[in-house]
XYZ file of C-alpha atoms in Angstrom:
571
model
C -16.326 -14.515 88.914
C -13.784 -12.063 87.939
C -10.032 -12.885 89.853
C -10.708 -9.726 92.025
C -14.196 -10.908 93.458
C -12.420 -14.248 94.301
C -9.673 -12.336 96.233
C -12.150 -10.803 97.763
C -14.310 -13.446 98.968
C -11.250 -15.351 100.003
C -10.363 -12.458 102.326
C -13.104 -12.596 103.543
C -13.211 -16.183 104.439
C -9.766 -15.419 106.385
C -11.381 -12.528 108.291
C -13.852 -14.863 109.857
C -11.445 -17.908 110.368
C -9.479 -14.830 112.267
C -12.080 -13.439 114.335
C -13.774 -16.893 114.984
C -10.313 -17.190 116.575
C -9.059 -14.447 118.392
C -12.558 -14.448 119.650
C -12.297 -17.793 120.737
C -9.095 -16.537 123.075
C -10.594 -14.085 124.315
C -13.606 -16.168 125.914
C -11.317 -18.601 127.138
C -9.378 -16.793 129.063
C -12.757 -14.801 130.734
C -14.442 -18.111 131.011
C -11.360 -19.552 132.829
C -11.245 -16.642 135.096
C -14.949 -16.609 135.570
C -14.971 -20.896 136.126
C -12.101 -20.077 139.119
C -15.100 -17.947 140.759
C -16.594 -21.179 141.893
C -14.795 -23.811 143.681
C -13.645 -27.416 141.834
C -15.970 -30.154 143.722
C -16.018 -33.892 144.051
C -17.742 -33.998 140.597
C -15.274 -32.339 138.629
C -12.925 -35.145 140.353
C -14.627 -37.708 139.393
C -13.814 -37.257 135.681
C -9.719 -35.919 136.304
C -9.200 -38.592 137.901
C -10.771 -40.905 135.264
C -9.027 -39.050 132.777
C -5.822 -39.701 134.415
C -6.503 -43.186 134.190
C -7.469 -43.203 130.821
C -3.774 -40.960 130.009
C -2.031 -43.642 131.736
C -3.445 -46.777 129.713
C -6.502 -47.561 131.232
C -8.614 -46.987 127.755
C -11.795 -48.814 129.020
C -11.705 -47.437 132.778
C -11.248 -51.031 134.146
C -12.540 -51.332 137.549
C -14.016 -47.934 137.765
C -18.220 -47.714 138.744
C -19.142 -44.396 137.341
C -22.179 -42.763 137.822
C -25.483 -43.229 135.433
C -23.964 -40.169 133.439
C -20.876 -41.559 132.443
C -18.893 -38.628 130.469
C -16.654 -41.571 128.799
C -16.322 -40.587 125.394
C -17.127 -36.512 125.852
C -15.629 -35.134 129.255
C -13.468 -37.951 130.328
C -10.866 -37.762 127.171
C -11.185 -34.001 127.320
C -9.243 -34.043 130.527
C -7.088 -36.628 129.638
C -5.935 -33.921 126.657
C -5.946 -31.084 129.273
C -3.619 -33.552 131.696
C -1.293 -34.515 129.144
C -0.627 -30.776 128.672
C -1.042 -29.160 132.067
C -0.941 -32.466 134.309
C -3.017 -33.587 137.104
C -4.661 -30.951 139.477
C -7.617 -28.939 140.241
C -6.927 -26.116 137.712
C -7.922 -29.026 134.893
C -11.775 -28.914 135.793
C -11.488 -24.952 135.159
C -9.349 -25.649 131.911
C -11.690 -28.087 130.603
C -14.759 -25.935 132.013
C -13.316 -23.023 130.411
C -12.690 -24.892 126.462
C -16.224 -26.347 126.588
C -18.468 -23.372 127.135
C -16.281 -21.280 124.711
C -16.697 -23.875 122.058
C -19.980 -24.094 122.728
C -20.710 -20.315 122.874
C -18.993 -20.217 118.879
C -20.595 -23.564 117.939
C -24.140 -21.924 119.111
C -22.817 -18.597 116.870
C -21.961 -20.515 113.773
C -25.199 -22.861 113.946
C -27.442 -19.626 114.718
C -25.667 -17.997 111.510
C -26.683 -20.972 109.233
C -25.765 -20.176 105.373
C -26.478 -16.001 106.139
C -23.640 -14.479 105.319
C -22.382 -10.698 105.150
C -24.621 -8.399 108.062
C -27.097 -10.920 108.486
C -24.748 -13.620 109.416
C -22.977 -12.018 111.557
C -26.182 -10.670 113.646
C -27.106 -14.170 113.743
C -23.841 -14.842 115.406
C -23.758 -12.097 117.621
C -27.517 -12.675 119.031
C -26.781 -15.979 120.224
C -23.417 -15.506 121.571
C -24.372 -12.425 122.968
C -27.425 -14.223 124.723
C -24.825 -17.096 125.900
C -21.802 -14.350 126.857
C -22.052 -13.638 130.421
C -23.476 -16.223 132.936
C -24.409 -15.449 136.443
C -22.342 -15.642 139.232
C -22.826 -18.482 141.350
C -25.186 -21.410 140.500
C -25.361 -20.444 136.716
C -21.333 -20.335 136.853
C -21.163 -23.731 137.899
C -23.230 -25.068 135.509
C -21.879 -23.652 132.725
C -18.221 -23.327 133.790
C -17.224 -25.836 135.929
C -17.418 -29.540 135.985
C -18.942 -32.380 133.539
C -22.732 -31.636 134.298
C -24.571 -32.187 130.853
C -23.524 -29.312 129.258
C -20.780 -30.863 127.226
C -23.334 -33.027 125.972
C -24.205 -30.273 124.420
C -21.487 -29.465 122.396
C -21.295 -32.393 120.339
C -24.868 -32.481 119.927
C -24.746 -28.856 118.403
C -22.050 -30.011 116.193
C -24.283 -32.987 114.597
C -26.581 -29.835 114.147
C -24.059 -27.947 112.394
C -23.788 -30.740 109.978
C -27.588 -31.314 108.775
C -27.577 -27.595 108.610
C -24.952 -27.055 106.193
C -23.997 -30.904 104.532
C -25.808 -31.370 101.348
C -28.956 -34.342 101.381
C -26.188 -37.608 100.844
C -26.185 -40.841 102.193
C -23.056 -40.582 104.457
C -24.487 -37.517 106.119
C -27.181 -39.472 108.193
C -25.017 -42.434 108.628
C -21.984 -39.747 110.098
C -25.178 -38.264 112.363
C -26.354 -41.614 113.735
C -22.557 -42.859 114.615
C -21.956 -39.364 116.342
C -25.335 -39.247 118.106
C -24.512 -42.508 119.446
C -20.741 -41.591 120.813
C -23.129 -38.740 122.881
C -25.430 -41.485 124.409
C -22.674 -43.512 125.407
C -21.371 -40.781 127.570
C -24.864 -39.528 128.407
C -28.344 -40.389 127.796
C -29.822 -36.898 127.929
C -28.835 -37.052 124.263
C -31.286 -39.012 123.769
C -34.319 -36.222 124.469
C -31.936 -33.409 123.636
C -31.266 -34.940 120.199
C -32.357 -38.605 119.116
C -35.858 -38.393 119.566
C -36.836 -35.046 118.374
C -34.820 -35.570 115.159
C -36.935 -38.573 114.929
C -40.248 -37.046 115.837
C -39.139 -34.060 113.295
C -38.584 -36.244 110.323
C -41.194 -38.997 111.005
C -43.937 -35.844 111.170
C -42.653 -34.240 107.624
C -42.472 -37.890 105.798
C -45.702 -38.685 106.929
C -47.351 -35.010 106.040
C -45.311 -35.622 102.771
C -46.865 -39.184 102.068
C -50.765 -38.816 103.647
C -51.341 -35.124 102.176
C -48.894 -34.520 100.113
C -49.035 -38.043 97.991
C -45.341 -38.379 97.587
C -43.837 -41.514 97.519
C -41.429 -43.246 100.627
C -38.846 -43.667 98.330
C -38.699 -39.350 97.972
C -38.235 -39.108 101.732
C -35.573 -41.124 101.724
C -33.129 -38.436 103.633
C -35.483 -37.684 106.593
C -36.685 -41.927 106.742
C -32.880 -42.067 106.822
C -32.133 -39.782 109.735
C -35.306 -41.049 111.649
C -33.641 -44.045 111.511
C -30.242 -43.442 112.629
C -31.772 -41.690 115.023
C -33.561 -44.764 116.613
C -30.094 -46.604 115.637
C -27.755 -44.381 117.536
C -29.645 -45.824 120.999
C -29.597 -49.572 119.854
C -25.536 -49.472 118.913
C -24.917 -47.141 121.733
C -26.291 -49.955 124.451
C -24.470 -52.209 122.710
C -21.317 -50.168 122.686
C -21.600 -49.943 126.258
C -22.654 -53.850 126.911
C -19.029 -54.749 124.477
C -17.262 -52.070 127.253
C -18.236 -54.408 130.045
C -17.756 -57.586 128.417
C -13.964 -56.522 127.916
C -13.827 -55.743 131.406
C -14.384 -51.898 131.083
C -16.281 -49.511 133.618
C -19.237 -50.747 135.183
C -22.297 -47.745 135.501
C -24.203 -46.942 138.748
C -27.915 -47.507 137.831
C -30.582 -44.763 139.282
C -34.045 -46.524 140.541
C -35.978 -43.983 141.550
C -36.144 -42.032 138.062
C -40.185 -41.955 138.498
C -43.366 -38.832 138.009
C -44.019 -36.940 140.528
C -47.083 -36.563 142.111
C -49.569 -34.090 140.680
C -49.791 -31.809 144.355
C -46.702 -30.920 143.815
C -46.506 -29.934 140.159
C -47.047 -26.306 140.470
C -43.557 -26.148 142.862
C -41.905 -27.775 139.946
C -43.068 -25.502 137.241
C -41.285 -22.602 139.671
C -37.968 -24.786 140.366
C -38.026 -25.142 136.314
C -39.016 -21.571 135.717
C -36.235 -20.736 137.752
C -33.252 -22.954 136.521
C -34.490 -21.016 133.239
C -33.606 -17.773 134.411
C -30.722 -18.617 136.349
C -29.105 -20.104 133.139
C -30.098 -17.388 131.343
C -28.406 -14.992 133.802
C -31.889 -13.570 134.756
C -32.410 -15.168 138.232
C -33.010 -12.217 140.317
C -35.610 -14.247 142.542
C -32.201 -16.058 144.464
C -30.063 -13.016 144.619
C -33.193 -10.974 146.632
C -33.605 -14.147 148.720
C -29.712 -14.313 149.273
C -29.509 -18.214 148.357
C -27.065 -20.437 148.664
C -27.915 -21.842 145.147
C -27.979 -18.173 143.908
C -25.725 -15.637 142.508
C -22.522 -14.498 144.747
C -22.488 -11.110 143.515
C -18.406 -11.162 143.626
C -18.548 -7.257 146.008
C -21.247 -6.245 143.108
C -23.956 -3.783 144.890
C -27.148 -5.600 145.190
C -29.108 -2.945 143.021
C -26.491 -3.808 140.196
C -26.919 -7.265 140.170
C -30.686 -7.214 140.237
C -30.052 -4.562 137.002
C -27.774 -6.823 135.013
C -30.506 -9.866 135.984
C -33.064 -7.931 134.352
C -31.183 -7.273 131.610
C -30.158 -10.727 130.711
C -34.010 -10.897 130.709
C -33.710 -8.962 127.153
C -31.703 -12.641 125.923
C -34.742 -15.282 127.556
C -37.121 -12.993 125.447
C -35.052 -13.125 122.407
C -34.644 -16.850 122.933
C -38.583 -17.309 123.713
C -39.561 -15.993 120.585
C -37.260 -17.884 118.535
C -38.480 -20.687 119.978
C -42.109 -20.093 119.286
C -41.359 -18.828 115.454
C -39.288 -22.024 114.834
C -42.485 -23.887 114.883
C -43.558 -22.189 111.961
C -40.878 -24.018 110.154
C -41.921 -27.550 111.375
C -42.625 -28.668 107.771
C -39.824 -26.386 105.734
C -37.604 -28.517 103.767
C -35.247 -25.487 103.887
C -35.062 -26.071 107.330
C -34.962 -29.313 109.169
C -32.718 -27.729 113.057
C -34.852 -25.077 113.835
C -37.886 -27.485 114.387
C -35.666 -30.328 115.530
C -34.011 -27.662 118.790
C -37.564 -26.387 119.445
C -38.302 -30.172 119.900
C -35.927 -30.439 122.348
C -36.862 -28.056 124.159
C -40.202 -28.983 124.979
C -39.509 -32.619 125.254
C -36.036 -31.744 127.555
C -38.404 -29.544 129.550
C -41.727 -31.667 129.915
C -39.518 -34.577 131.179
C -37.957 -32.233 133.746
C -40.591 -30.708 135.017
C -42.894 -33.623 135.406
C -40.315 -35.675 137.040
C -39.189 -35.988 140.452
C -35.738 -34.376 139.665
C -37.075 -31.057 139.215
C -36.294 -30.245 142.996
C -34.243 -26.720 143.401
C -32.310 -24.456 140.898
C -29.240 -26.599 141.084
C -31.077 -29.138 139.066
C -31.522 -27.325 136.011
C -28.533 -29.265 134.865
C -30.351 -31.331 133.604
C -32.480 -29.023 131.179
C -28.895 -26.951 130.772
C -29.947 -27.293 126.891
C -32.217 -25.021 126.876
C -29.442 -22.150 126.941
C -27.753 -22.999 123.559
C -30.528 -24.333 122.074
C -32.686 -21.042 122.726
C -29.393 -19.281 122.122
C -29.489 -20.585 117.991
C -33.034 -20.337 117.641
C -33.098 -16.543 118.828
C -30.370 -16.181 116.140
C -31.869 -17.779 113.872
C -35.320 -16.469 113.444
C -35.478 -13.062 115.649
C -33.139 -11.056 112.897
C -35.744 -11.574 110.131
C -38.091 -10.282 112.538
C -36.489 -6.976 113.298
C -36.124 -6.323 109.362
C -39.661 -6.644 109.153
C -40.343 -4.462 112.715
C -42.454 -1.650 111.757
C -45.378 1.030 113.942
C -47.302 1.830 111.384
C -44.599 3.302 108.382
C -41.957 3.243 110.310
C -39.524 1.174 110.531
C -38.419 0.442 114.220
C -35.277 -2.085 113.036
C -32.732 1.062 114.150
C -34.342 1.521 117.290
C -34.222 -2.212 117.695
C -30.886 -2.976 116.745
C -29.716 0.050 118.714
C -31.843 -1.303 121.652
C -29.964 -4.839 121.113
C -26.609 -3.694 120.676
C -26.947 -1.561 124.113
C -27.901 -5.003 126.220
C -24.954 -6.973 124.363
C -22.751 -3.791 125.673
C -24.266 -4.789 129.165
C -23.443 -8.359 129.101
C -19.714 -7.868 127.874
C -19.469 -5.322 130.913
C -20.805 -8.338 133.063
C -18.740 -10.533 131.395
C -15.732 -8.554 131.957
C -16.403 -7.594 135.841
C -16.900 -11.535 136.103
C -13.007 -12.403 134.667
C -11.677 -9.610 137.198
C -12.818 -11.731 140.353
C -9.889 -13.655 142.544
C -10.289 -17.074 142.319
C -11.920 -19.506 144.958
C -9.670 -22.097 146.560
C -11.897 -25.661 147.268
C -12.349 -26.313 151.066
C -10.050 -29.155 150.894
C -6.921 -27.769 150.035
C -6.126 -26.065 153.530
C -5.187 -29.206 155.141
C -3.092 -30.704 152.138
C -0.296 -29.192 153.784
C -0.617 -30.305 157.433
C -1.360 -33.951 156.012
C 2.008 -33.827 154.492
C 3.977 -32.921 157.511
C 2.308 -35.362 159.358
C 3.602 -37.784 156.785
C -0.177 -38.866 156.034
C -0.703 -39.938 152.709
C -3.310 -42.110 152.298
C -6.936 -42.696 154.224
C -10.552 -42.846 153.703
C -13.135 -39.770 153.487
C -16.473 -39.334 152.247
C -17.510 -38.760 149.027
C -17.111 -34.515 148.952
C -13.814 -34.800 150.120
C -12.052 -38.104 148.574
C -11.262 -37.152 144.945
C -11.380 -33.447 145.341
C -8.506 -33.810 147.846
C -6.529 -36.393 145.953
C -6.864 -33.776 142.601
C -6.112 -31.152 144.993
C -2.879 -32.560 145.933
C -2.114 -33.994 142.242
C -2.133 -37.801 143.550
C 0.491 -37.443 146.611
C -2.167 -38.062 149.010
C -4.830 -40.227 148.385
C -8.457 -39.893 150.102
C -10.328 -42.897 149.014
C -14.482 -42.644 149.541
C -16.213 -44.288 151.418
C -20.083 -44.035 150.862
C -21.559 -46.537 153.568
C -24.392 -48.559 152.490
C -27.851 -48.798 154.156
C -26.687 -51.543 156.038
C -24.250 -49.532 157.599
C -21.524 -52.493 157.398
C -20.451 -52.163 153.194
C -19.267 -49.599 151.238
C -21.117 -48.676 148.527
C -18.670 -48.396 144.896
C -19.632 -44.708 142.776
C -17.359 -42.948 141.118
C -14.546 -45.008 142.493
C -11.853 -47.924 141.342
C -11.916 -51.149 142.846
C -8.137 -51.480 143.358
C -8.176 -48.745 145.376
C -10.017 -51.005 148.601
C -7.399 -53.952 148.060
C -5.475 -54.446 150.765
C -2.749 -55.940 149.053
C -1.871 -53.151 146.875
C -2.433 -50.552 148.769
C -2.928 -48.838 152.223
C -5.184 -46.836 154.591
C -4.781 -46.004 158.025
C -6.556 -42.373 158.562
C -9.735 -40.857 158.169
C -10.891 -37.506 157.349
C -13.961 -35.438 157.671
C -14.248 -32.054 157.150
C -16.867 -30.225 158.631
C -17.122 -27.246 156.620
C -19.523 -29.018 153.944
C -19.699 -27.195 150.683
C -22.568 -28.712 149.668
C -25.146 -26.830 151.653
C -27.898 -29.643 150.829
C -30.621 -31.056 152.893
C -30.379 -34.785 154.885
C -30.980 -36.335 151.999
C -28.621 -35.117 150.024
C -25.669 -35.775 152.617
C -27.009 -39.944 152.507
C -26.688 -39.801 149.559
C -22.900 -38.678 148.904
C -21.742 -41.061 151.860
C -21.058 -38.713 155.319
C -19.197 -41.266 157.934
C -21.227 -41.317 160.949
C -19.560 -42.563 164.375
C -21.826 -45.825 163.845
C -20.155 -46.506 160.448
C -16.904 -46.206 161.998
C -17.568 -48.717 164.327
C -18.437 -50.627 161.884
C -14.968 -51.327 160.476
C -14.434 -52.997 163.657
C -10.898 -51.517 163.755
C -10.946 -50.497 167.913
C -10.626 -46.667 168.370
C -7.849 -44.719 166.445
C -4.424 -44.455 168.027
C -4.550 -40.916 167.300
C -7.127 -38.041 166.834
C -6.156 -34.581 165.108
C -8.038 -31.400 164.614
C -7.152 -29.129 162.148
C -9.144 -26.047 161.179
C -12.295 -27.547 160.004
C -10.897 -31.210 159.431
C -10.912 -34.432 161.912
C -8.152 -36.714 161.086
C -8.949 -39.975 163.020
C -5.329 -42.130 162.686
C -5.220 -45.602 162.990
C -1.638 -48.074 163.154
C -2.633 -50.885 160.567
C -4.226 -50.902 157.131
C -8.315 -49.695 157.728
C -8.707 -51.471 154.449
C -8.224 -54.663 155.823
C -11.564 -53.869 158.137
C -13.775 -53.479 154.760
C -13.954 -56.684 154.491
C -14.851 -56.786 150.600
C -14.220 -54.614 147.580
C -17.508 -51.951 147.816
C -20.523 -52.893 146.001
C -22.212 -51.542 142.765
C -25.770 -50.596 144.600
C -28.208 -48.697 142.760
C -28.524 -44.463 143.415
C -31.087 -42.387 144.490
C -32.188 -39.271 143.491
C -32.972 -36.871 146.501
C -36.745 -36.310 147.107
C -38.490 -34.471 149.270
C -41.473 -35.754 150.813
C -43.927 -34.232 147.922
C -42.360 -36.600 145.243
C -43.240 -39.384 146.837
């Protein structure tokens, strides 16, 4: 290589480190805007308010009950970094929101472009970011862009990808996967179908076609018997990761007992609900913006016939991304290629469990299949380019008319993108009465579970709203996503609570059990004789009391298992 190539290729090098970058900006700051389209909620919370902890000292989230998806070593420090720069307050879930989907939109690119370089690299880039680049307003928005909700998971995961794509085959490289795959499951067990297994099922299936047809020898699959392994591995030290947490007196986790099948009647609703969280992440739900849903698309002012034009074109990227899909099984058994089979995996495995579940209720719980987005994102990138070269109608070659045809609908999703970071922000229900509860010199109380840490982000700590999610009993609180210190009376002090009536989860009966709502009877149950004072305030009820509510708990609140909302066909 002459001293001129070299200068060359190293310019090169620095023009992608440089666009890579000042791409990365430039998604940030649309993704932030976008992520302020939807208001922060009680979820996002959650984790600020963990992270907080966590800033402060509290490494191992002592005395904290989190939920069965923890976040601790993905979300969690992520806005502990985002409060150390910006502090504590709502704007953190959209910061956070904001880094993780861009890093996840360039970590889908840069997987997607594998070793292609020069024009074909860089369509492999462009088709899956361009198939990631605009998500829909509304439900798609906040799963993508707002709070901890699986998709982080994601991010990592793609990462580990990144590594078996482009690491030579050496004995550190399935030890690094199987440590990093289990930092994922400690924070979230999705991992585990989104990544563990079909890595598993991926290299157990070649070693075996290797050994039984092929007559080669165990000790010449050592690489895939290796990551099989660590695969397998990464659950066993994870669980024990977690079990060491607790045993030092770290977090305790919420378990879920109703994870269970549904019931075959109502299978064919669930392939819908799932065929539907497909399109909305995919930007191509027009079913919910016709229907005028409150789980579909705000169109932000857009005219109706617009945003039923942009969700059909978004329909271009779930094609794209379906073909991929179906081509990477083609490469089940290539040596060459070892991801491509491994996402594909995922997919179906992610998807089957989803479906068949009783989880698979409405559009809002495609979170938990939200890896189907990147995942089909890199696989269109992937394999569809090859396809184009090789597009022909009879002798002639349609790869112009295609690439023209592609680079039209990635023109359409930037303009989507960019109408999506002009929108004014959405303030949270909660912060309205921040203000009156400071004049009033009311600083701390009890609430339910949508208001509690969403109003303590909201008014960066100075009032605290601590939840109270009554038990079936009616008499005992029930501890999720809260501290214990926060119920002793000794340390600290309650004497109001707050409901707000203008719920912004718009979910069924359920639902509203489920996240805690303080009926009258529950009230009484404190046995704390009525409230010296009752307030009414825009949508809030602020029931004030002259001593310490706490005092009327009785005990700290207990660690009872969750449910997941069902309908009666589930059960």
């Amino acid at each position: 290589m002459t001293g001129e190539e070299s200068r060359r290729r190293r310019r090169a090098r620095w023009a992608w480190v440089a666009g890579v970058a000042g791409a990365a900006v430039v998604l940030f700051i649309a993704y932030l805007r976008m992520s302020g389209t939807y208001a922060a909620t009680s979820d996002g919370a959650d984790q600020a308010l963990q992270g907080w902890d966590m800033l402060h000292g509290n490494l191992l989230l002592h005395g904290w009950t989190l939920g069965d998806v923890t976040y601790y070593t993905t979300e969690i420090p992520q806005y502990a970094l985002v409060e150390m720069v910006r502090g504590l307050g709502a704007d953190v879930v959209h910061i956070a929101g904001a880094i993780t989907y861009t890093l996840l939109v360039l970590a889908a690119g840069l997987l997607a472009r594998g070793r292609a370089t020069g024009r074909d690299g860089l369509i492999r880039l462009l088709v899956a970011v361009g198939i990631m680049l605009a998500p829909q307003f509304g439900n798609a928005t906040h799963l993508l862009l707002s709070q901890p909700d699986h998709l982080g998971t994601q991010l990592p995961l793609l990462l580990i990808f990144l590594m078996l794509d482009r690491a030579p085959r050496r004995w550190y490289i399935p030890v690094a996967a199987g440590a990093a795959l289990a930092w994922v499951v400690v924070a979230d067990r999705v991992a585990l179908l989104d990544a563990a297994v079909p890595l598993a099922l991926v290299c157990g299936a070649r070693v075996l076609l290797a050994v039984l047809r092929h007559r080669k020898s165990l000790a010449s699959q050592w690489y895939e018997l290796s990551l099989a392994a660590a695969a397998v591995l990464s659950f066993v030290v994870a669980e024990l990761a977690v079990r060491l947490i607790s045993a030092l007196g770290g977090y305790h986790v919420t378990p879920v007992v109703s994870a269970q099948l549904a019931h075959l009647h109502s299978l064919p609703r669930r392939f819908v609900v799932t065929l539907e969280g497909i399109l909305n992440m995919y930007g191509g739900d027009w079913f919910h913006i016709s229907q005028n849903s409150p789980f579909g698309p705000d169109l932000g002012g857009l005219p109706l016939a617009v945003g039923v034009a942009l969700a059909a074109v978004h329909l271009a990227g779930l094609a794209l991304a379906a073909w991929g899909f179906l081509r990477a099984f083609r490469h089940f058994f290539d040596p060459a290629d070892l991801v491509s089979p491994v996402l594909a995996t995922a997919i179906v495995i992610n998807v089957t469990a989803y479906t068949l579940s009783i989880v698979s209720l409405r559009v809002w719980d495609a979170r938990e299949i939200v890896a189907v987005l990147p995942f089909g994102a890199v696989l269109a990138g992937r394999m569809v380019p090859g396809s184009l070269d090789r597009a022909r109608l009879g002798r002639v070659r349609l790869t112009p008319v295609l690439t023209g045809g592609l680079a039209g609908v990635l023109a359409c999703y930037l303009a989507a993108l960019g109408y999506g970071a002009a929108q004014s922000p959405v303030a949270d229900n909660e912060q309205a009465v921040i203000p009156w509860l400071q004049a009033h010199h009311l600083t701390s109380g009890l609430g339910k579970y949508t208001e509690a840490n969403l109003l303590t982000l909201d008014s960066r700590g100075r009032i605290t709203i601590r939840d109270v999610a009554w038990g079936s009993g009616g008499d005992a609180p029930r501890s999720f996503e809260t501290k214990s210190s926060w119920y002793d009376p000794r340390h600290n002090y309650a004497n109001f609570i707050l409901t707000n009536s203008a719920e912004q989860w718009g979910m069924d009966g359920g639902f509203h059990r489920l996240i805690g709502l303080i009926p009258g009877s529950a009230i009484a149950a404190l046995q704390a004789g009525p409230p010296a004072h009752v307030y009414h305030y825009k949508t809030f009820t602020i029931m004030v009391w002259n001593h310490n509510l706490l005092d009327n708990l009785g005990s700290n609140p207990a660690i009872e298992p969750g449910e997941i909302p069902c309908t009666q066909d589930c059960l």
